[in-house]
Amino acid sequence: MIVKALWLEHINESLVKDFYESQTEEEQNAGFEGALSFGTAGIRSTFGLGPARLNAFTVRKVALGLAQYLNHMVDDASVVIHFDTRILSKAFSQELACVLANNGITVFISDNYKSTPELSFAVRHLQVNAGIMITASHNPKNYNGIKIYNDKGGQLLPEASEQLSEYINAIETPLNIEKGDFNTLIENGKIKYMSNEVTESYKNEVKSLVGSIDAHDAKVILTSLHGTSLPIVADILTELDYHHFVIEKDQSEPDGNFPTVAIANPEDETAFTLGKKLADETDAQLIIATDPDADRLGFIERYGDNDFRYFNGNEIGLLLMKLRFQDLTENDTPKYIIKSIVTSELAERLATSLNIEVDNVLTGFKYISDLIEQKQETDDKQLLLAFEESHGYLAQPISRDKDAIQMVPLLVKYKNLLHKNGLTFKDMIEDIYENIGRFKDRTLSPTFEGKSGVEKIENIMAQFRNEQVFSICGMDVQKIEDYYSGEVRDVITGTTDQLTLPKTNLIRFIFENGFIALRPSGTEPKIKLYFSLEVENIDDITQEFETSYINNIV
């Protein structure tokens, strides 16, 4: 293969030589099958040689495309770059910086790892034209990625992503991209290290959001899952004069190999194993974990030795809604929440009971960010909470992405207030269930690898689009929302109306007692299945759905 031979000539410059040489021949060849595409969530892939894997050259290709895009859009463009603790994140950030600076872009770069919400804040604080975050969020350790942010601090919306993709895809020879020398570009002021003032300003905004932590009796365990939330969260808590926390040190060492967890994701309860052990040893009442780039968080509450309760993403959202509402009772400004359309049905009903406006958006925090921007320009309502069921939350739009850094101190504050009054998060969620409804939420993510997997996912979606569906798992369908066709069909009356949200590949079935939704993942070979139903037997329903509608499709 001529193409492969050309890439092998540059292997020492690729940053991924060791990865490539440890791969099987099949894995090596896969890097030359097609090319990485810049989608609505940026680029996310495994390491390897070739145009279809992450390496120095594919990273440079993204950088050159972004430089051309920005130079077309504005004069004297500027960009800020952050990187997380993943393998090659820092090296990739320097590759990006060199190519951008070599093409006339002023680049601000961090000298150490930072979180995704800090990147979003930095874009707004520095008033640059774009932001870049080097991360693969909560993906496995052999992944990394590039996320691009607009000048408002939110991830690029589909139209802008498509425009940028055209520039990137038009670059046919990534091996020939000139990048310049990093140290020389630093000396010439083309690349500038970001001042610590940006971090301090972000911390001050978070402390202003939290106010004060008046009760200190509940002890908390913190773990970063080898990522970026520490030491910044610990610094914020200390500066708020809260010291009653313990860090799970082994699990909080920055390490892209994630040695203490199978999956560095707080959505996975097994990620809390070491935190639970430390909580038993130190008599702590709460364990909070963040994912590697600190946009997601999760927590477990402890009631005694080996007595714990895990809260899923929807439940955390419900708790934050109610507790933040109580926290702001003296503020009579009208409030609103923004949530994704696959978030628990119970969130909408709780908001209604609290007289809070509800705004629904497509999955993807970029849509939440965009709506926040619109609302801040057009009305005087206050954001109560923006969230997705996948453990992403935002209370104060100082950043425009999921922000675990600002949410952890809020959780610590609320936990201590509850503890002072003899209550727990479990008491609060049970109160919501008793008064609003006992909906049960599940999210399944069946994985289908390779070309056959892509075809299977397409066939699964096609069966629901092309066939008349009146009943699912014994529940009568009332409405079908197809966000690809942009239509909602009333099954009972047979009428069809237009949906107002943008086009995306998602179908939602509405029942009297909740909904089921299907959406192919944009970053992984998975189909996401969302269940939010007021039923007794949610596990039976999810199992029946997988058996009848997923596993039997070829």
Short mmCIF file of C-alpha atoms in Angstrom, two decimals, residues 15 56 58-67 79 81-83 89-103 105 107 109 132-135 145-148 179 182 185 191:
data_model
loop_
_atom_site.label_atom_id
_atom_site.label_comp_id
_atom_site.label_asym_id
_atom_site.label_seq_id
_atom_site.Cartn_x
_atom_site.Cartn_y
_atom_site.Cartn_z
CA LEU A 15 3.44 10.53 18.40
CA ALA A 56 0.05 14.02 15.13
CA THR A 58 -4.73 13.96 11.88
CA VAL A 59 -4.55 16.45 14.74
CA ARG A 60 -2.65 18.89 12.50
CA LYS A 61 -5.32 18.42 9.84
CA VAL A 62 -8.02 19.55 12.29
CA ALA A 63 -5.86 22.51 13.30
CA LEU A 64 -5.24 23.65 9.73
CA GLY A 65 -8.92 23.30 8.86
CA LEU A 66 -9.86 25.34 11.94
CA ALA A 67 -7.27 28.00 11.07
CA VAL A 79 -8.08 30.55 20.18
CA ILE A 81 -6.62 25.45 24.11
CA HIS A 82 -7.00 23.23 27.17
CA PHE A 83 -6.10 19.57 27.60
CA SER A 89 -3.53 15.25 25.46
CA LYS A 90 -0.72 17.73 26.17
CA ALA A 91 1.24 16.69 23.06
CA PHE A 92 -1.86 17.07 20.89
CA SER A 93 -2.52 20.52 22.37
CA GLN A 94 0.96 21.65 21.29
CA GLU A 95 0.50 20.21 17.79
CA LEU A 96 -2.73 22.17 17.45
CA ALA A 97 -1.17 25.34 18.85
CA CYS A 98 1.78 25.21 16.44
CA VAL A 99 -0.34 24.77 13.30
CA LEU A 100 -2.82 27.46 14.35
CA ALA A 101 -0.08 29.95 15.22
CA ASN A 102 1.78 29.13 12.01
CA ASN A 103 -1.37 30.17 10.16
CA ILE A 105 -4.02 32.57 14.78
CA VAL A 107 -3.15 30.96 20.60
CA ILE A 109 -2.51 27.61 25.90
CA ILE A 132 -10.33 23.67 21.81
CA MET A 133 -10.59 20.94 24.44
CA ILE A 134 -8.39 17.86 24.09
CA THR A 135 -10.40 15.09 25.73
CA GLY A 145 -10.49 13.56 21.01
CA ILE A 146 -10.86 17.20 20.02
CA LYS A 147 -13.89 19.33 20.87
CA ILE A 148 -14.28 22.77 19.29
CA LYS A 179 3.44 23.44 11.98
CA PHE A 182 6.61 25.39 19.56
CA LEU A 185 6.33 30.47 18.47
CA ILE A 191 1.56 31.19 21.35
#
